[in-house]
Short mmCIF file of C-alpha atoms in Angstrom, two decimals:
data_model
loop_
_atom_site.label_atom_id
_atom_site.label_comp_id
_atom_site.label_asym_id
_atom_site.label_seq_id
_atom_site.Cartn_x
_atom_site.Cartn_y
_atom_site.Cartn_z
CA UNK Y 1 -3.12 -19.18 -5.70
CA UNK Y 2 -2.73 -15.95 -7.65
CA UNK Y 3 0.62 -14.63 -8.87
CA UNK Y 4 1.61 -11.24 -10.25
CA UNK Y 5 4.50 -11.24 -12.74
CA UNK Y 6 7.08 -8.44 -12.92
CA UNK Y 7 9.46 -9.14 -15.81
CA UNK Y 8 12.39 -7.24 -17.31
CA UNK Y 9 10.91 -5.99 -20.60
CA UNK Y 10 14.35 -5.07 -21.96
CA UNK Y 11 15.75 -8.61 -22.04
CA UNK Y 12 14.59 -11.25 -24.51
CA UNK Y 13 15.52 -14.05 -22.11
CA UNK Y 14 13.24 -12.55 -19.46
CA UNK Y 15 10.36 -12.31 -21.90
CA UNK Y 16 10.89 -15.88 -23.14
CA UNK Y 17 11.00 -17.02 -19.51
CA UNK Y 18 7.74 -15.20 -18.83
CA UNK Y 19 6.07 -17.18 -21.63
CA UNK Y 20 7.34 -20.43 -20.08
CA UNK Y 21 6.00 -19.28 -16.74
CA UNK Y 22 2.55 -18.58 -18.19
CA UNK Y 23 2.44 -22.06 -19.72
CA UNK Y 24 3.51 -23.69 -16.45
CA UNK Y 25 0.92 -21.66 -14.53
CA UNK Y 26 -1.86 -23.01 -16.75
CA UNK Y 27 -0.73 -26.58 -16.15
CA UNK Y 28 -0.68 -26.06 -12.38
CA UNK Y 29 -3.88 -23.98 -12.35
CA UNK Y 30 -2.14 -20.92 -10.94
CA UNK Y 31 -4.05 -17.75 -11.76
CA UNK Y 32 -2.14 -14.71 -13.03
CA UNK Y 33 -3.22 -11.48 -11.35
CA UNK Y 34 -3.43 -8.16 -13.21
CA UNK Y 35 -2.14 -6.19 -10.23
CA UNK Y 36 -0.25 -6.75 -6.99
CA UNK Y 37 -3.31 -6.09 -4.81
CA UNK Y 38 -5.00 -9.26 -6.09
CA UNK Y 39 -1.89 -11.44 -5.93
CA UNK Y 40 -0.79 -13.89 -3.25
CA UNK Y 41 2.82 -13.87 -4.46
CA UNK Y 42 5.00 -11.74 -6.75
CA UNK Y 43 7.17 -13.44 -9.37
CA UNK Y 44 10.18 -11.39 -10.46
CA UNK Y 45 11.81 -12.35 -13.77
CA UNK Y 46 15.15 -10.68 -14.46
CA UNK Y 47 18.21 -9.80 -12.47
CA UNK Y 48 18.64 -8.26 -9.05
CA UNK Y 49 17.56 -4.85 -10.41
CA UNK Y 50 14.19 -6.24 -11.42
CA UNK Y 51 13.90 -7.89 -8.01
CA UNK Y 52 14.49 -4.54 -6.28
CA UNK Y 53 11.61 -3.05 -8.28
CA UNK Y 54 9.47 -6.06 -7.36
CA UNK Y 55 10.26 -5.44 -3.68
CA UNK Y 56 8.77 -1.95 -3.92
CA UNK Y 57 5.67 -3.39 -5.63
CA UNK Y 58 5.20 -6.34 -3.32
CA UNK Y 59 3.28 -4.66 -0.46
CA UNK Y 60 4.86 -7.19 1.90
CA UNK Y 61 3.81 -10.19 -0.20
CA UNK Y 62 6.32 -13.01 -0.82
CA UNK Y 63 8.55 -12.67 -3.89
CA UNK Y 64 9.96 -15.48 -6.02
CA UNK Y 65 13.01 -14.45 -8.03
CA UNK Y 66 13.69 -16.13 -11.38
CA UNK Y 67 17.19 -15.28 -12.55
CA UNK Y 68 17.70 -14.11 -16.13
CA UNK Y 69 20.38 -11.62 -15.09
CA UNK Y 70 23.99 -12.08 -13.98
CA UNK Y 71 24.96 -12.65 -10.33
CA UNK Y 72 21.50 -13.35 -8.96
CA UNK Y 73 22.01 -12.78 -5.24
CA UNK Y 74 18.26 -12.23 -4.90
CA UNK Y 75 16.99 -14.48 -7.69
CA UNK Y 76 17.67 -18.13 -6.94
CA UNK Y 77 15.47 -19.97 -9.49
CA UNK Y 78 16.84 -20.67 -12.98
CA UNK Y 79 14.45 -20.51 -15.99
CA UNK Y 80 14.67 -24.26 -16.61
CA UNK Y 81 13.35 -24.95 -13.10
CA UNK Y 82 10.20 -22.84 -13.34
CA UNK Y 83 7.67 -25.68 -13.30
CA UNK Y 84 9.28 -27.38 -10.32
CA UNK Y 85 9.47 -24.08 -8.44
CA UNK Y 86 5.78 -23.33 -9.00
CA UNK Y 87 4.80 -26.84 -7.95
CA UNK Y 88 6.85 -26.56 -4.75
CA UNK Y 89 5.13 -23.28 -3.93
CA UNK Y 90 1.69 -24.73 -4.67
CA UNK Y 91 2.50 -27.66 -2.37
CA UNK Y 92 3.81 -25.37 0.37
CA UNK Y 93 7.39 -26.64 0.08
CA UNK Y 94 9.18 -23.36 0.68
CA UNK Y 95 10.39 -21.00 3.36
CA UNK Y 96 10.04 -17.25 3.74
CA UNK Y 97 13.15 -15.19 4.46
CA UNK Y 98 12.48 -11.69 5.79
CA UNK Y 99 14.77 -8.80 4.85
CA UNK Y 100 14.84 -5.34 6.38
CA UNK Y 101 14.36 -2.24 4.23
CA UNK Y 102 15.24 1.44 4.57
CA UNK Y 103 13.13 4.54 4.05
CA UNK Y 104 13.75 8.24 4.40
CA UNK Y 105 12.96 11.82 3.59
CA UNK Y 106 14.71 14.86 2.17
CA UNK Y 107 14.23 17.91 4.36
CA UNK Y 108 14.63 21.13 2.37
CA UNK Y 109 15.90 24.39 3.83
CA UNK Y 110 12.35 25.83 3.70
CA UNK Y 111 11.00 22.90 5.75
CA UNK Y 112 9.46 21.06 2.78
CA UNK Y 113 9.92 17.29 2.87
CA UNK Y 114 10.23 14.80 0.01
CA UNK Y 115 9.61 11.14 0.77
CA UNK Y 116 12.25 8.57 -0.16
CA UNK Y 117 10.51 5.26 -0.97
CA UNK Y 118 11.37 1.98 0.72
CA UNK Y 119 14.63 0.48 -0.48
CA UNK Y 120 15.85 -3.10 -0.13
CA UNK Y 121 19.53 -2.47 -0.96
CA UNK Y 122 20.52 1.05 -0.06
CA UNK Y 123 19.80 4.75 0.02
CA UNK Y 124 22.84 6.64 -1.23
CA UNK Y 125 24.11 10.16 -1.71
CA UNK Y 126 26.07 10.44 -4.95
CA UNK Y 127 27.25 13.03 -7.45
CA UNK Y 128 27.53 13.57 -11.17
CA UNK Y 129 30.79 13.23 -13.09
CA UNK Y 130 32.30 16.49 -11.84
CA UNK Y 131 33.60 17.57 -8.46
CA UNK Y 132 32.83 16.27 -4.99
CA UNK Y 133 30.14 16.66 -2.36
CA UNK Y 134 30.72 17.98 1.15
CA UNK Y 135 28.34 16.69 3.79
CA UNK Y 136 27.98 16.09 7.51
CA UNK Y 137 26.86 12.68 8.77
CA UNK Y 138 25.14 12.43 12.13
CA UNK Y 139 23.63 9.40 13.84
CA UNK Y 140 20.90 9.95 16.42
CA UNK Y 141 21.92 13.59 16.56
CA UNK Y 142 25.66 12.98 17.08
CA UNK Y 143 28.17 13.98 14.40
CA UNK Y 144 30.30 11.12 13.03
CA UNK Y 145 32.32 13.13 10.53
CA UNK Y 146 32.30 15.86 7.91
CA UNK Y 147 33.13 14.29 4.55
CA UNK Y 148 34.41 15.49 1.22
CA UNK Y 149 33.66 12.57 -1.07
CA UNK Y 150 31.85 11.23 -4.10
CA UNK Y 151 29.02 10.22 -1.78
CA UNK Y 152 27.83 7.98 1.04
CA UNK Y 153 26.02 4.64 1.10
CA UNK Y 154 23.48 3.79 3.78
CA UNK Y 155 22.75 0.14 3.16
CA UNK Y 156 20.87 -2.84 4.50
CA UNK Y 157 22.46 -6.26 5.01
CA UNK Y 158 20.89 -7.28 1.67
CA UNK Y 159 22.65 -4.35 0.00
CA UNK Y 160 26.03 -5.28 1.46
CA UNK Y 161 26.83 -7.37 -1.64
CA UNK Y 162 25.79 -4.61 -4.06
CA UNK Y 163 27.32 -1.11 -4.41
CA UNK Y 164 28.63 -1.38 -0.83
CA UNK Y 165 30.85 -4.30 -1.80
CA UNK Y 166 32.34 -2.34 -4.72
CA UNK Y 167 33.19 0.49 -2.31
CA UNK Y 168 35.07 -1.81 0.05
CA UNK Y 169 32.27 -2.23 2.58
CA UNK Y 170 31.70 -5.39 4.63
CA UNK Y 171 29.71 -8.42 3.49
CA UNK Y 172 26.82 -8.92 5.92
CA UNK Y 173 24.44 -11.81 6.48
CA UNK Y 174 21.27 -10.57 4.71
CA UNK Y 175 18.98 -11.61 7.57
CA UNK Y 176 20.86 -9.43 10.08
CA UNK Y 177 19.30 -6.26 11.49
CA UNK Y 178 21.95 -3.56 11.07
CA UNK Y 179 22.64 -0.47 8.97
CA UNK Y 180 26.01 0.07 7.27
CA UNK Y 181 27.50 3.44 6.34
CA UNK Y 182 30.16 3.28 3.62
CA UNK Y 183 31.74 6.44 2.15
CA UNK Y 184 32.31 6.58 -1.61
CA UNK Y 185 35.86 7.69 -2.47
CA UNK Y 186 36.26 9.92 0.59
CA UNK Y 187 38.99 12.57 0.81
CA UNK Y 188 39.58 11.79 4.48
CA UNK Y 189 41.47 9.47 6.80
CA UNK Y 190 38.15 8.08 8.05
CA UNK Y 191 37.45 5.98 4.97
CA UNK Y 192 36.07 2.87 6.69
CA UNK Y 193 32.50 1.64 6.96
CA UNK Y 194 30.57 2.21 10.17
CA UNK Y 195 28.12 -0.43 11.42
CA UNK Y 196 25.02 0.85 13.23
CA UNK Y 197 22.13 -0.72 15.09
CA UNK Y 198 18.88 -0.96 13.14
CA UNK Y 199 17.16 1.60 15.38
CA UNK Y 200 19.57 4.35 14.29
CA UNK Y 201 18.51 7.49 12.43
CA UNK Y 202 21.10 8.74 9.96
CA UNK Y 203 21.16 12.38 8.82
CA UNK Y 204 23.30 13.43 5.88
CA UNK Y 205 23.35 17.20 5.39
CA UNK Y 206 24.73 18.56 2.12
CA UNK Y 207 26.99 21.44 3.13
CA UNK Y 208 28.61 22.28 -0.21
CA UNK Y 209 28.40 21.40 -3.87
CA UNK Y 210 31.35 22.58 -5.90
CA UNK Y 211 30.75 24.47 -9.15
CA UNK Y 212 29.09 22.29 -11.83
CA UNK Y 213 28.52 19.48 -9.31
CA UNK Y 214 25.07 17.93 -8.95
CA UNK Y 215 24.11 15.56 -6.15
CA UNK Y 216 21.42 12.90 -5.94
CA UNK Y 217 19.72 10.63 -3.48
CA UNK Y 218 19.64 7.17 -5.03
CA UNK Y 219 17.08 4.76 -3.58
CA UNK Y 220 18.01 1.37 -5.01
CA UNK Y 221 19.51 3.27 -7.95
CA UNK Y 222 16.60 5.62 -8.68
CA UNK Y 223 17.53 9.33 -8.43
CA UNK Y 224 16.13 12.36 -6.63
CA UNK Y 225 18.27 15.50 -7.00
CA UNK Y 226 19.36 17.25 -3.80
CA UNK Y 227 20.96 20.64 -3.23
CA UNK Y 228 23.26 22.40 -0.82
CA UNK Y 229 21.54 22.77 2.54
CA UNK Y 230 19.28 19.73 2.08
CA UNK Y 231 19.21 17.16 4.86
CA UNK Y 232 18.66 13.49 3.99
CA UNK Y 233 17.22 11.48 6.89
CA UNK Y 234 17.32 7.67 6.66
CA UNK Y 235 16.07 4.96 8.99
CA UNK Y 236 14.85 1.39 9.04
CA UNK Y 237 11.47 0.97 7.37
CA UNK Y 238 8.50 -0.65 9.06
CA UNK Y 239 8.02 -2.58 5.80
CA UNK Y 240 9.99 -5.72 4.99
CA UNK Y 241 10.70 -7.80 1.91
CA UNK Y 242 9.65 -11.44 2.06
CA UNK Y 243 11.70 -13.71 -0.20
CA UNK Y 244 10.52 -17.19 -1.16
CA UNK Y 245 13.35 -19.68 -0.59
CA UNK Y 246 13.07 -23.07 -2.27
CA UNK Y 247 16.61 -24.36 -1.88
CA UNK Y 248 18.57 -25.00 1.28
CA UNK Y 249 21.18 -22.45 0.29
CA UNK Y 250 22.84 -20.42 2.98
CA UNK Y 251 24.32 -16.94 2.87
CA UNK Y 252 27.77 -18.57 2.92
CA UNK Y 253 26.87 -20.67 -0.14
CA UNK Y 254 25.96 -17.49 -2.04
CA UNK Y 255 29.16 -15.73 -1.03
CA UNK Y 256 31.33 -18.68 -2.05
CA UNK Y 257 29.62 -19.18 -5.41
CA UNK Y 258 28.95 -15.59 -6.50
CA UNK Y 259 31.91 -13.56 -5.23
CA UNK Y 260 35.36 -14.20 -6.69
#
């Protein structure tokens, strides 16, 4: 078995954990790959942010999350259990949990398109510190509402416990196949989330940016600036994230233990 390691370089704990992982890999004769193409699995060392980056690197290969962050919704293995986790994987004692992803494109007024990479948590429209954004949201060509707000979240079930949760959106079983729309601080009566089927296409057209306001598409937190007149089209991706599950922990267990 070959493993590729993606570790959070900014945290000492993650780097120390990586060293432990390399030692355990030698003991178990697990080869460390130099790139994801040569790897059988991806090992993510860090918090959920590092795991999201690993998901974009994984090319559909299974990911093991080792938690050196905080909540750890996506990273279930603690650093002290590295050797046991690797042995379980080597022996085939694990399950694969598949998670849906989103993808999209920004359609400029001149017809140019900019690809939005696959995202495991969400694709969002957000603003800078000043002002608000005005935008129209349509689903499969039908207008839901015209919003004046700080932004809009289009999230997967996995992303329901991330930014969506902070904005008052619903908690969703991460293995479900739905898309959730949650407005961010909307100046409107319609301030609730909307749940859509996974075959929906969501269009968010920027209709106005107030003076000194900038707006961005955030794909799992990474920004692409957008402008008045741009249309952001989002849909379910054909790609999925495969998560290695070693413990018999349910979604309900995670909610009970991690959300207070």
